[in-house]
Amino acid sequence: MTDTAATNTADLPEYPAPRDAACPFDPAPAARAEQAAGALRRVRMPTGQAVWLVTGHAEQRTLLGDARLSSDVTNENYPLPVDRPRPEESSVGFILMDDPEHARLRRMVASPFTVKRVQALRPAVQRIVDERIDAMLAGPNRADLVQDFALPVPSLVICELLGVPYADYDFFQRNSAAVINRDTPLPDRDAAMGALFSYLAGLVDDKAGSPADDVLSGLAQRVRDGEIDRNEAAKIGVLLLIAGHETTANMIALGTVALLEHPAQLERVREGDEATVASAVEELLRYLTVIQSGLRRVALEDIEVAGETIRAGDGVLLGLELGNRDARVFEDPDTLDVHRGARNHSAFGFGVHQCLGQQLARMELQVAYGTLYKRIPSLKLAVDAAELPFKHDGQVYGVYELPVTW
Amino acid sequence: MKITVDEDKCCGAGQCALIAPEVFDQRDEDGVVVLLDAAPGEEHHGAVRESAQVCPAAAITVDEDA
Ligand code: HEM
Ligand code: SF4
């Protein structure tokens, strides 16, 4: 191990670092400075743990594709984002586990997320998007686009897929937000996680009695067949519920802010055909990279990369927001260009943990961006962009509120 | 061009089926890659190379000389 408790980490730069309020879409200046200094840097996490920060796009892909880097949260050196006792097991299913168990569990729930199944859902998503826009237009001419559009669309979709009653929206939305925000005090975070777990476990039990065509019923069936225990099934439910709506909601809202601030780009999306909208979705995923503050891993063996040696036991953070602005891969990386056509961004991660819901997310974003600005051409911010409450404290970047008029 | 896929490595992310749907599909039950055409025509080569490049699990191998 390069770092022991005795190593003084106080001199290392801190990561994550604050963004510049004047450039809310760009990574933190201090993180950019580390990126300029090299593809692998030593940084200090808020917990005080010294870790590697991987800033280069190619190096991130190499490492995320390397099975010697582990996602196992129970490993004594896995970098925890906040000061807390080491968990005895992953509370969010396979995202914090390694193969082969990770692959076994992931494959159990992969079916609804294939390209074909997702395409079959497109008309239903279009209907949801249109209904939310109808409701907004029927109300007062000032709305919070987060509460009225960005959150309900992916929430309705994931509820439908999982078999979670949308009537419980307030409950799971409040608890997911508490889990995701970095500043939530530990007891509150644990309470929120516990509430979500009990809720999903209860639903799995219900589905065992009256199965439907949804993911939780599928998991209940596997519990009955002894392939997985109830505890594990509920945790996968928690993972899908949280991952399935927070990320996409933030992309819808933040993407809208970015486009409203880049009117020429917005015009291209509004006037564009399906291919243009699809290309804009990839570019916004790259440009905004809402999963901020780094994917976390721990090295199981020594790994040589970019002239450095990551030692067994070292913590590693992969700053996706930095890799997606790597000038060696993306020309003029800080420019938002909806015609860029780059599909090799890392907004969904890389390696065997690459986002399971990515095809669904893509389709939801295509329908949302492809419909909203056409149907409300006069959409504009109701406050100055500088006054928007950006989610600097979240593991997922976005805005808490998005006041708009039209 | 000759393509091989490694089902064990595949994590079912569907990048290949999105980019080159004439060449790659996914099993309905678990999303694992299904190779539809191991030796596709010239017109698909670009999309196949891109699929292999973005495949997160390095599950697609392209032999250009075969
Ligand atoms: C734009 C929206 C989204 C973004 C930016 C995003 C991003 C990511 C990223 C970066 C990872 C990798 C985590 C890691 O390697 O440690 C991931 C994993 C995951 N995502 Fe997404 N995601 C999005 C939408 C969704 C949706 C709609 C779902 C649907 C359920 C979903 C489900 C998952 C799951 C289950 C994993 C864990 C995969 C694994 O560990 O094998 N995500 N996502
Ligand atoms: S891109 Fe790779 S991991 Fe994804 S489905 Fe195709 S072969 Fe599997």
Short mmCIF file of C-alpha atoms and ligand atoms in Angstrom, two decimals:
data_model
loop_
_atom_site.label_atom_id
_atom_site.label_comp_id
_atom_site.label_asym_id
_atom_site.label_seq_id
_atom_site.Cartn_x
_atom_site.Cartn_y
_atom_site.Cartn_z
CA MET A 1 0.00 0.00 0.00
CA THR A 2 1.27 3.45 -0.90
CA ASP A 3 -0.78 5.15 1.77
CA THR A 4 -1.17 4.15 5.33
CA ALA A 5 -2.91 6.02 8.08
CA ALA A 6 0.49 7.48 8.94
CA THR A 7 0.88 9.21 5.56
CA ASN A 8 0.14 12.89 5.77
CA THR A 9 -2.49 13.60 3.16
CA ALA A 10 -3.16 17.21 4.11
CA ASP A 11 -0.98 18.54 1.29
CA LEU A 12 -2.82 16.68 -1.45
CA PRO A 13 -5.40 18.55 -3.52
CA GLU A 14 -8.97 17.82 -2.57
CA TYR A 15 -11.35 15.96 -4.88
CA PRO A 16 -14.19 16.59 -5.53
CA ALA A 17 -13.51 20.32 -5.67
CA PRO A 18 -16.04 23.16 -6.08
CA ARG A 19 -17.12 24.17 -9.59
CA ASP A 20 -16.76 27.76 -10.75
CA ALA A 21 -20.13 29.47 -10.25
CA ALA A 22 -19.60 31.35 -13.51
CA CYS A 23 -19.19 28.09 -15.51
CA PRO A 24 -21.76 25.72 -14.03
CA PHE A 25 -21.39 23.15 -16.83
CA ASP A 26 -17.62 22.79 -16.57
CA PRO A 27 -15.73 20.52 -14.17
CA ALA A 28 -14.16 22.18 -11.14
CA PRO A 29 -11.13 24.35 -12.03
CA ALA A 30 -8.99 22.59 -9.42
CA ALA A 31 -9.86 19.20 -10.96
CA ARG A 32 -9.05 20.56 -14.44
CA ALA A 33 -5.66 21.66 -13.11
CA GLU A 34 -4.98 18.09 -11.95
CA GLN A 35 -6.05 16.82 -15.36
CA ALA A 36 -3.65 19.23 -17.06
CA ALA A 37 -0.87 17.90 -14.80
CA GLY A 38 -1.39 14.24 -15.69
CA ALA A 39 -3.62 11.26 -16.38
CA LEU A 40 -3.10 9.86 -12.87
CA ARG A 41 -2.88 12.14 -9.83
CA ARG A 42 -2.84 11.71 -6.07
CA VAL A 43 -5.75 13.48 -4.37
CA ARG A 44 -7.47 13.53 -1.00
CA MET A 45 -11.12 12.62 -0.55
CA PRO A 46 -13.39 14.46 1.93
CA THR A 47 -12.85 11.49 4.27
CA GLY A 48 -9.11 12.21 4.26
CA GLN A 49 -8.27 9.03 2.34
CA ALA A 50 -5.54 9.51 -0.27
CA VAL A 51 -6.49 7.97 -3.61
CA TRP A 52 -5.58 8.03 -7.29
CA LEU A 53 -7.65 10.34 -9.47
CA VAL A 54 -7.74 9.12 -13.07
CA THR A 55 -8.29 12.12 -15.35
CA GLY A 56 -7.60 10.74 -18.85
CA HIS A 57 -10.29 9.22 -21.06
CA ALA A 58 -8.10 6.36 -22.34
CA GLU A 59 -6.70 5.57 -18.90
CA GLN A 60 -10.21 5.50 -17.42
CA ARG A 61 -11.35 3.00 -20.03
CA THR A 62 -8.30 0.81 -19.56
CA LEU A 63 -8.80 0.75 -15.81
CA LEU A 64 -12.59 0.33 -15.81
CA GLY A 65 -12.07 -2.63 -18.15
CA ASP A 66 -9.52 -4.23 -15.80
CA ALA A 67 -10.85 -6.90 -13.44
CA ARG A 68 -8.02 -6.12 -11.00
CA LEU A 69 -9.96 -2.99 -10.04
CA SER A 70 -12.81 -3.90 -7.69
CA SER A 71 -16.21 -2.34 -6.90
CA ASP A 72 -16.54 -4.40 -3.71
CA VAL A 73 -17.66 -1.98 -1.00
CA THR A 74 -16.81 -4.51 1.73
CA ASN A 75 -13.10 -4.46 0.76
CA GLU A 76 -11.31 -2.72 3.66
CA ASN A 77 -9.66 -0.25 1.29
CA TYR A 78 -12.60 0.55 -0.99
CA PRO A 79 -12.90 4.37 -0.90
CA LEU A 80 -16.11 5.28 0.91
CA PRO A 81 -17.48 8.70 -0.10
CA VAL A 82 -18.27 9.73 3.47
CA ASP A 83 -16.88 8.92 6.90
CA ARG A 84 -18.78 5.90 8.12
CA PRO A 85 -18.21 2.37 9.36
CA ARG A 86 -17.43 -0.08 6.56
CA PRO A 87 -20.69 -1.78 5.44
CA GLU A 88 -20.85 -5.56 5.81
CA GLU A 89 -22.60 -5.93 2.48
CA SER A 90 -23.69 -3.78 -0.46
CA SER A 91 -26.96 -2.04 0.34
CA VAL A 92 -27.60 -1.33 -3.34
CA GLY A 93 -27.15 -4.72 -4.96
CA PHE A 94 -24.66 -5.62 -7.69
CA ILE A 95 -23.32 -2.11 -8.44
CA LEU A 96 -21.01 -2.51 -5.42
CA MET A 97 -20.06 -6.14 -6.10
CA ASP A 98 -17.57 -7.95 -8.36
CA ASP A 99 -17.95 -10.71 -10.92
CA PRO A 100 -18.94 -13.49 -11.01
CA GLU A 101 -21.72 -12.67 -8.49
CA HIS A 102 -22.20 -9.20 -10.05
CA ALA A 103 -22.78 -10.71 -13.52
CA ARG A 104 -25.13 -13.38 -12.19
CA LEU A 105 -27.38 -10.81 -10.49
CA ARG A 106 -27.14 -8.22 -13.28
CA ARG A 107 -28.29 -10.76 -15.87
CA MET A 108 -31.35 -11.58 -13.77
CA VAL A 109 -32.77 -8.10 -14.39
CA ALA A 110 -31.26 -7.22 -17.77
CA SER A 111 -34.18 -8.27 -19.93
CA PRO A 112 -36.24 -5.04 -19.93
CA PHE A 113 -33.17 -2.95 -20.78
CA THR A 114 -32.19 -4.45 -24.15
CA VAL A 115 -32.25 -2.23 -27.24
CA LYS A 116 -35.36 -3.97 -28.61
CA ARG A 117 -37.39 -3.94 -25.41
CA VAL A 118 -36.57 -0.28 -24.90
CA GLN A 119 -37.61 0.63 -28.43
CA ALA A 120 -40.95 -1.10 -27.82
CA LEU A 121 -41.48 1.22 -24.85
CA ARG A 122 -40.98 4.39 -26.86
CA PRO A 123 -44.68 5.07 -27.61
CA ALA A 124 -45.54 4.73 -23.92
CA VAL A 125 -42.77 7.18 -22.99
CA GLN A 126 -43.96 9.57 -25.71
CA ARG A 127 -47.42 9.46 -24.17
CA ILE A 128 -46.06 10.19 -20.68
CA VAL A 129 -44.00 13.10 -21.99
CA ASP A 130 -46.98 14.56 -23.87
CA GLU A 131 -49.25 14.25 -20.85
CA ARG A 132 -46.81 16.06 -18.60
CA ILE A 133 -46.45 18.87 -21.14
CA ASP A 134 -50.26 19.10 -21.50
CA ALA A 135 -50.57 19.38 -17.71
CA MET A 136 -47.90 22.10 -17.56
CA LEU A 137 -49.50 24.11 -20.35
CA ALA A 138 -52.89 23.83 -18.65
CA GLY A 139 -51.49 25.37 -15.44
CA PRO A 140 -50.10 28.81 -14.63
CA ASN A 141 -47.47 30.21 -16.99
CA ARG A 142 -44.59 29.60 -14.63
CA ALA A 143 -43.57 26.12 -13.60
CA ASP A 144 -40.75 24.24 -11.93
CA LEU A 145 -39.55 22.03 -14.76
CA VAL A 146 -37.90 19.66 -12.26
CA GLN A 147 -41.08 18.84 -10.33
CA ASP A 148 -43.48 19.12 -13.26
CA PHE A 149 -41.50 17.34 -15.97
CA ALA A 150 -37.93 16.16 -15.39
CA LEU A 151 -38.64 14.00 -12.32
CA PRO A 152 -42.09 12.59 -13.13
CA VAL A 153 -41.16 11.32 -16.61
CA PRO A 154 -38.39 8.85 -15.63
CA SER A 155 -40.17 8.05 -12.34
CA LEU A 156 -43.34 7.00 -14.14
CA VAL A 157 -41.29 4.89 -16.54
CA ILE A 158 -39.24 3.07 -13.90
CA CYS A 159 -42.34 2.51 -11.72
CA GLU A 160 -44.02 0.87 -14.68
CA LEU A 161 -41.00 -1.33 -15.43
CA LEU A 162 -40.39 -2.37 -11.84
CA GLY A 163 -44.01 -2.63 -10.77
CA VAL A 164 -43.79 0.11 -8.13
CA PRO A 165 -47.04 2.06 -7.50
CA TYR A 166 -46.56 5.64 -8.73
CA ALA A 167 -48.83 6.74 -5.88
CA ASP A 168 -45.81 6.24 -3.59
CA TYR A 169 -43.78 8.76 -5.62
CA ASP A 170 -43.35 11.31 -2.79
CA PHE A 171 -42.04 8.64 -0.48
CA PHE A 172 -39.40 7.14 -2.75
CA GLN A 173 -38.38 10.44 -4.30
CA ARG A 174 -37.69 12.00 -0.88
CA ASN A 175 -35.71 8.96 0.28
CA SER A 176 -33.72 8.57 -2.97
CA ALA A 177 -32.72 12.23 -2.78
CA ALA A 178 -31.55 11.76 0.81
CA VAL A 179 -29.43 8.77 -0.23
CA ILE A 180 -27.85 10.59 -3.15
CA ASN A 181 -27.04 13.98 -1.62
CA ARG A 182 -23.53 14.08 -0.20
CA ASP A 183 -24.51 16.39 2.64
CA THR A 184 -27.23 14.19 4.12
CA PRO A 185 -26.20 13.39 7.72
CA LEU A 186 -25.27 9.72 8.11
CA PRO A 187 -28.20 8.69 10.36
CA ASP A 188 -30.66 10.26 7.91
CA ARG A 189 -29.00 8.55 4.97
CA ASP A 190 -29.15 5.17 6.70
CA ALA A 191 -32.77 5.76 7.68
CA ALA A 192 -33.66 6.64 4.07
CA MET A 193 -31.89 3.53 2.78
CA GLY A 194 -33.67 1.41 5.39
CA ALA A 195 -37.05 2.85 4.42
CA LEU A 196 -36.45 2.13 0.73
CA PHE A 197 -35.26 -1.39 1.52
CA SER A 198 -38.33 -2.25 3.64
CA TYR A 199 -40.58 -0.78 1.01
CA LEU A 200 -39.07 -2.81 -1.85
CA ALA A 201 -38.93 -5.98 0.28
CA GLY A 202 -42.64 -5.56 0.98
CA LEU A 203 -43.36 -5.17 -2.72
CA VAL A 204 -41.35 -8.30 -3.55
CA ASP A 205 -43.48 -10.19 -1.00
CA ASP A 206 -46.70 -8.83 -2.53
CA LYS A 207 -45.61 -9.80 -6.04
CA ALA A 208 -44.91 -13.36 -4.92
CA GLY A 209 -48.63 -13.63 -4.18
CA SER A 210 -49.95 -11.80 -7.23
CA PRO A 211 -47.30 -11.68 -9.97
CA ALA A 212 -47.51 -9.21 -12.87
CA ASP A 213 -45.32 -8.61 -15.91
CA ASP A 214 -42.68 -6.49 -14.19
CA VAL A 215 -39.14 -6.72 -12.80
CA LEU A 216 -40.12 -7.14 -9.15
CA SER A 217 -42.43 -10.05 -10.04
CA GLY A 218 -39.52 -11.63 -11.91
CA LEU A 219 -37.32 -11.24 -8.84
CA ALA A 220 -40.08 -12.63 -6.57
CA GLN A 221 -40.24 -15.69 -8.81
CA ARG A 222 -36.47 -16.19 -8.48
CA VAL A 223 -36.77 -15.87 -4.70
CA ARG A 224 -39.32 -18.64 -4.79
CA ASP A 225 -37.06 -20.75 -7.01
CA GLY A 226 -34.20 -20.26 -4.56
CA GLU A 227 -31.92 -18.45 -7.04
CA ILE A 228 -31.67 -15.36 -4.87
CA ASP A 229 -32.79 -14.42 -1.35
CA ARG A 230 -35.42 -11.84 -0.50
CA ASN A 231 -32.84 -9.49 0.95
CA GLU A 232 -30.81 -9.49 -2.29
CA ALA A 233 -33.94 -9.08 -4.42
CA ALA A 234 -35.05 -6.03 -2.44
CA LYS A 235 -31.62 -4.43 -2.74
CA ILE A 236 -31.65 -4.84 -6.51
CA GLY A 237 -35.07 -3.17 -6.45
CA VAL A 238 -33.61 -0.25 -4.49
CA LEU A 239 -30.73 0.04 -6.99
CA LEU A 240 -33.02 0.09 -10.03
CA LEU A 241 -35.44 2.53 -8.45
CA ILE A 242 -32.75 5.04 -7.45
CA ALA A 243 -30.55 4.65 -10.55
CA GLY A 244 -33.55 4.63 -12.82
CA HIS A 245 -34.98 8.04 -12.05
CA GLU A 246 -32.49 10.40 -10.37
CA THR A 247 -29.87 10.34 -13.14
CA THR A 248 -32.26 10.72 -16.05
CA ALA A 249 -34.23 13.46 -14.28
CA ASN A 250 -31.06 15.46 -13.74
CA MET A 251 -30.09 15.03 -17.39
CA ILE A 252 -33.49 16.28 -18.56
CA ALA A 253 -33.37 19.40 -16.36
CA LEU A 254 -29.67 20.23 -16.69
CA GLY A 255 -29.75 19.52 -20.43
CA THR A 256 -32.58 22.01 -20.76
CA VAL A 257 -30.58 24.66 -18.88
CA ALA A 258 -27.56 24.00 -21.11
CA LEU A 259 -29.63 24.29 -24.29
CA LEU A 260 -31.44 27.43 -23.13
CA GLU A 261 -28.00 28.95 -22.48
CA HIS A 262 -26.82 27.87 -25.96
CA PRO A 263 -29.71 29.06 -28.18
CA ALA A 264 -28.07 28.11 -31.48
CA GLN A 265 -27.69 24.53 -30.24
CA LEU A 266 -31.26 24.51 -28.95
CA GLU A 267 -32.44 25.61 -32.38
CA ARG A 268 -30.69 22.61 -33.96
CA VAL A 269 -32.39 20.22 -31.54
CA ARG A 270 -35.79 21.83 -32.08
CA GLU A 271 -35.51 21.78 -35.87
CA GLY A 272 -33.59 18.52 -36.05
CA ASP A 273 -34.71 15.07 -37.14
CA GLU A 274 -34.51 11.96 -34.95
CA ALA A 275 -30.84 11.39 -35.78
CA THR A 276 -29.96 14.95 -34.75
CA VAL A 277 -31.81 14.56 -31.47
CA ALA A 278 -30.03 11.25 -30.83
CA SER A 279 -26.68 12.90 -31.52
CA ALA A 280 -27.62 15.80 -29.20
CA VAL A 281 -28.39 13.31 -26.43
CA GLU A 282 -24.90 11.78 -26.73
CA GLU A 283 -23.29 15.21 -26.72
CA LEU A 284 -25.27 16.39 -23.68
CA LEU A 285 -24.39 13.16 -21.86
CA ARG A 286 -20.71 13.89 -22.59
CA TYR A 287 -20.80 17.62 -21.93
CA LEU A 288 -22.78 17.45 -18.68
CA THR A 289 -21.56 14.07 -17.29
CA VAL A 290 -23.98 14.21 -14.37
CA ILE A 291 -22.29 11.41 -12.41
CA GLN A 292 -19.83 13.70 -10.65
CA SER A 293 -17.13 13.15 -8.02
CA GLY A 294 -15.74 9.99 -9.57
CA LEU A 295 -16.58 6.30 -9.86
CA ARG A 296 -14.92 4.52 -6.94
CA ARG A 297 -12.74 1.41 -7.13
CA VAL A 298 -10.03 -0.39 -5.16
CA ALA A 299 -7.00 -2.18 -6.69
CA LEU A 300 -6.76 -5.89 -5.90
CA GLU A 301 -3.26 -6.22 -7.42
CA ASP A 302 -0.52 -3.88 -8.57
CA ILE A 303 -1.48 -2.24 -11.89
CA GLU A 304 0.88 -0.31 -14.18
CA VAL A 305 -0.78 2.49 -16.07
CA ALA A 306 0.42 5.76 -17.64
CA GLY A 307 3.88 5.33 -16.16
CA GLU A 308 2.58 4.93 -12.61
CA THR A 309 2.03 1.90 -10.42
CA ILE A 310 -1.29 1.61 -8.66
CA ARG A 311 -0.55 -0.67 -5.69
CA ALA A 312 -2.80 -3.42 -4.41
CA GLY A 313 -5.05 -1.79 -1.81
CA ASP A 314 -4.95 1.69 -3.36
CA GLY A 315 -8.25 3.50 -3.82
CA VAL A 316 -8.97 4.81 -7.32
CA LEU A 317 -11.44 7.49 -8.45
CA LEU A 318 -12.39 7.77 -12.11
CA GLY A 319 -13.43 11.35 -12.82
CA LEU A 320 -15.82 10.80 -15.71
CA GLU A 321 -16.51 14.54 -16.02
CA LEU A 322 -12.77 15.00 -16.69
CA GLY A 323 -12.35 12.11 -19.14
CA ASN A 324 -15.28 13.41 -21.14
CA ARG A 325 -13.42 16.74 -21.57
CA ASP A 326 -10.14 15.10 -22.58
CA ALA A 327 -8.76 17.10 -25.53
CA ARG A 328 -6.82 14.04 -26.74
CA VAL A 329 -10.16 12.42 -27.60
CA PHE A 330 -12.68 15.22 -28.09
CA GLU A 331 -11.74 18.18 -30.25
CA ASP A 332 -12.53 21.46 -28.55
CA PRO A 333 -13.93 19.50 -25.58
CA ASP A 334 -15.47 22.45 -23.72
CA THR A 335 -17.71 23.36 -26.63
CA LEU A 336 -21.25 21.99 -26.68
CA ASP A 337 -21.80 20.80 -30.24
CA VAL A 338 -24.93 18.72 -30.77
CA HIS A 339 -23.60 17.59 -34.16
CA ARG A 340 -20.37 16.23 -32.71
CA GLY A 341 -21.63 12.67 -33.05
CA ALA A 342 -19.30 11.22 -30.39
CA ARG A 343 -20.54 7.96 -28.96
CA ASN A 344 -17.31 7.10 -27.20
CA HIS A 345 -17.99 9.24 -24.13
CA SER A 346 -17.94 7.68 -20.67
CA ALA A 347 -21.07 9.23 -19.17
CA PHE A 348 -22.42 5.71 -18.50
CA GLY A 349 -19.08 4.45 -17.22
CA PHE A 350 -17.14 1.61 -18.87
CA GLY A 351 -16.35 -2.03 -18.19
CA VAL A 352 -18.75 -4.65 -16.85
CA HIS A 353 -20.56 -2.14 -14.61
CA GLN A 354 -21.39 0.15 -17.52
CA CYS A 355 -24.91 1.46 -16.98
CA LEU A 356 -27.51 -1.27 -17.33
CA GLY A 357 -30.23 1.30 -18.01
CA GLN A 358 -28.37 3.25 -20.69
CA GLN A 359 -30.60 2.34 -23.62
CA LEU A 360 -33.64 3.31 -21.58
CA ALA A 361 -32.01 6.57 -20.51
CA ARG A 362 -31.07 7.39 -24.11
CA MET A 363 -34.60 6.79 -25.33
CA GLU A 364 -36.19 8.80 -22.51
CA LEU A 365 -33.85 11.72 -23.20
CA GLN A 366 -34.49 11.53 -26.94
CA VAL A 367 -38.24 11.71 -26.38
CA ALA A 368 -37.99 14.43 -23.71
CA TYR A 369 -35.60 16.76 -25.60
CA GLY A 370 -37.21 15.90 -28.92
CA THR A 371 -40.68 16.90 -27.70
CA LEU A 372 -40.38 19.63 -25.06
CA TYR A 373 -38.81 22.39 -27.17
CA LYS A 374 -41.02 21.68 -30.18
CA ARG A 375 -44.18 21.81 -28.14
CA ILE A 376 -43.13 24.85 -26.07
CA PRO A 377 -40.98 26.89 -28.50
CA SER A 378 -41.02 29.96 -26.24
CA LEU A 379 -39.68 28.07 -23.19
CA LYS A 380 -37.27 30.22 -21.17
CA LEU A 381 -35.71 30.49 -17.73
CA ALA A 382 -37.80 32.50 -15.26
CA VAL A 383 -34.67 33.49 -13.32
CA ASP A 384 -31.09 34.27 -14.28
CA ALA A 385 -29.08 31.08 -14.89
CA ALA A 386 -26.58 32.23 -12.26
CA GLU A 387 -29.37 32.11 -9.65
CA LEU A 388 -30.30 28.48 -10.28
CA PRO A 389 -29.68 26.13 -7.34
CA PHE A 390 -27.11 23.74 -8.82
CA LYS A 391 -26.56 20.39 -7.07
CA HIS A 392 -22.98 20.95 -5.99
CA ASP A 393 -23.51 18.54 -3.10
CA GLY A 394 -24.96 15.64 -5.03
CA GLN A 395 -23.35 12.47 -6.37
CA VAL A 396 -25.48 13.32 -9.38
CA TYR A 397 -25.14 16.86 -10.75
CA GLY A 398 -28.19 18.85 -11.78
CA VAL A 399 -30.49 21.60 -10.51
CA TYR A 400 -32.83 21.35 -7.52
CA GLU A 401 -35.33 23.66 -9.15
CA LEU A 402 -35.79 24.99 -12.66
CA PRO A 403 -38.27 27.88 -12.81
CA VAL A 404 -39.44 28.38 -16.41
CA THR A 405 -42.04 30.41 -18.30
CA TRP A 406 -43.16 30.33 -21.94
CA MET B 1 -13.81 -9.34 -41.88
CA LYS B 2 -14.56 -12.05 -39.33
CA ILE B 3 -16.28 -11.30 -36.00
CA THR B 4 -16.32 -13.34 -32.80
CA VAL B 5 -18.14 -12.51 -29.57
CA ASP B 6 -17.49 -13.72 -26.03
CA GLU B 7 -20.83 -14.30 -24.31
CA ASP B 8 -19.20 -14.80 -20.93
CA LYS B 9 -17.60 -11.36 -21.01
CA CYS B 10 -20.66 -9.54 -22.38
CA CYS B 11 -22.51 -7.37 -19.84
CA GLY B 12 -25.50 -6.79 -22.10
CA ALA B 13 -25.09 -3.03 -22.36
CA GLY B 14 -26.46 -3.18 -25.90
CA GLN B 15 -24.05 -0.74 -27.50
CA CYS B 16 -23.42 -3.12 -30.40
CA ALA B 17 -27.12 -3.83 -31.00
CA LEU B 18 -27.72 -0.08 -31.09
CA ILE B 19 -24.90 0.77 -33.49
CA ALA B 20 -24.97 -2.30 -35.81
CA PRO B 21 -28.41 -3.91 -35.48
CA GLU B 22 -27.94 -5.95 -38.65
CA VAL B 23 -24.92 -7.66 -37.13
CA PHE B 24 -25.63 -7.80 -33.38
CA ASP B 25 -28.75 -8.58 -31.37
CA GLN B 26 -29.35 -9.38 -27.68
CA ARG B 27 -30.91 -12.42 -26.00
CA ASP B 28 -34.27 -11.42 -24.64
CA GLU B 29 -33.85 -13.20 -21.30
CA ASP B 30 -30.58 -11.61 -20.15
CA GLY B 31 -29.42 -9.08 -22.74
CA VAL B 32 -26.34 -11.08 -23.76
CA VAL B 33 -25.05 -10.46 -27.29
CA VAL B 34 -26.23 -12.59 -30.22
CA LEU B 35 -24.05 -12.49 -33.31
CA LEU B 36 -26.37 -12.37 -36.33
CA ASP B 37 -23.68 -12.24 -39.01
CA ALA B 38 -20.08 -13.27 -38.38
CA ALA B 39 -18.90 -12.06 -41.78
CA PRO B 40 -20.97 -9.01 -42.66
CA GLY B 41 -20.67 -7.10 -45.92
CA GLU B 42 -18.43 -4.09 -46.48
CA GLU B 43 -21.27 -1.64 -45.75
CA HIS B 44 -21.38 -2.77 -42.09
CA HIS B 45 -17.65 -2.68 -41.38
CA GLY B 46 -17.60 0.86 -40.03
CA ALA B 47 -20.42 0.19 -37.59
CA VAL B 48 -18.84 -3.12 -36.51
CA ARG B 49 -15.50 -1.41 -35.76
CA GLU B 50 -17.29 1.25 -33.75
CA SER B 51 -19.22 -1.43 -31.84
CA ALA B 52 -16.01 -3.24 -30.94
CA GLN B 53 -14.45 0.05 -29.86
CA VAL B 54 -17.29 1.11 -27.55
CA CYS B 55 -18.14 -2.36 -26.20
CA PRO B 56 -17.50 -1.85 -22.47
CA ALA B 57 -16.63 -5.50 -21.84
CA ALA B 58 -14.18 -6.10 -24.73
CA ALA B 59 -16.49 -8.91 -25.81
CA ILE B 60 -16.25 -8.26 -29.57
CA THR B 61 -13.19 -9.31 -31.57
CA VAL B 62 -12.79 -8.23 -35.17
CA ASP B 63 -10.35 -9.98 -37.47
CA GLU B 64 -9.88 -7.57 -40.37
CA ASP B 65 -7.86 -9.97 -42.52
CA ALA B 66 -10.21 -12.93 -42.48
C1 HEM C 1 -28.74 9.64 -18.09
C2 HEM C 1 -29.01 8.77 -17.17
C3 HEM C 1 -27.99 7.84 -16.54
C4 HEM C 1 -26.65 7.99 -16.31
C5 HEM C 1 -25.78 9.21 -16.64
C6 HEM C 1 -26.19 6.77 -15.68
C7 HEM C 1 -24.87 6.54 -15.32
C8 HEM C 1 -24.39 5.36 -14.79
C9 HEM C 1 -22.99 5.07 -14.53
C10 HEM C 1 -21.83 6.02 -14.74
C11 HEM C 1 -22.91 3.80 -14.03
C12 HEM C 1 -21.64 3.03 -13.67
C13 HEM C 1 -21.39 2.92 -12.19
C14 HEM C 1 -20.08 2.22 -11.88
O1 HEM C 1 -19.39 1.72 -12.78
O2 HEM C 1 -19.70 2.16 -10.71
C15 HEM C 1 -24.27 3.29 -13.98
C16 HEM C 1 -24.61 2.05 -13.51
C17 HEM C 1 -25.92 1.61 -13.43
N1 HEM C 1 -27.07 2.24 -13.89
FE1 HEM C 1 -27.14 4.03 -14.80
N2 HEM C 1 -27.24 5.92 -15.52
C18 HEM C 1 -28.37 6.52 -16.05
C19 HEM C 1 -29.64 5.99 -16.12
C20 HEM C 1 -30.00 4.76 -15.63
C21 HEM C 1 -31.33 4.20 -15.75
C22 HEM C 1 -32.53 4.85 -16.44
C23 HEM C 1 -31.29 3.00 -15.14
C24 HEM C 1 -32.46 2.07 -15.06
C25 HEM C 1 -32.74 1.27 -14.14
C26 HEM C 1 -29.93 2.79 -14.63
C27 HEM C 1 -29.47 1.69 -13.94
C28 HEM C 1 -28.15 1.43 -13.63
C29 HEM C 1 -27.69 0.23 -12.96
C30 HEM C 1 -28.55 -0.93 -12.50
C31 HEM C 1 -26.30 0.34 -12.82
C32 HEM C 1 -25.35 -0.67 -12.18
C33 HEM C 1 -24.74 -1.51 -13.24
C34 HEM C 1 -23.73 -2.49 -12.71
O3 HEM C 1 -23.14 -2.30 -11.64
O4 HEM C 1 -23.51 -3.52 -13.40
N3 HEM C 1 -29.18 3.89 -14.96
N4 HEM C 1 -25.14 4.25 -14.46
S1 SF4 C 2 -21.57 -3.92 -26.64
FE1 SF4 C 2 -20.35 -5.58 -25.76
S2 SF4 C 2 -21.16 -5.84 -23.70
FE2 SF4 C 2 -22.66 -4.65 -24.83
S3 SF4 C 2 -24.12 -6.16 -25.62
FE3 SF4 C 2 -22.59 -5.81 -27.21
S4 SF4 C 2 -21.05 -7.39 -26.83
FE4 SF4 C 2 -22.27 -7.27 -24.98
#
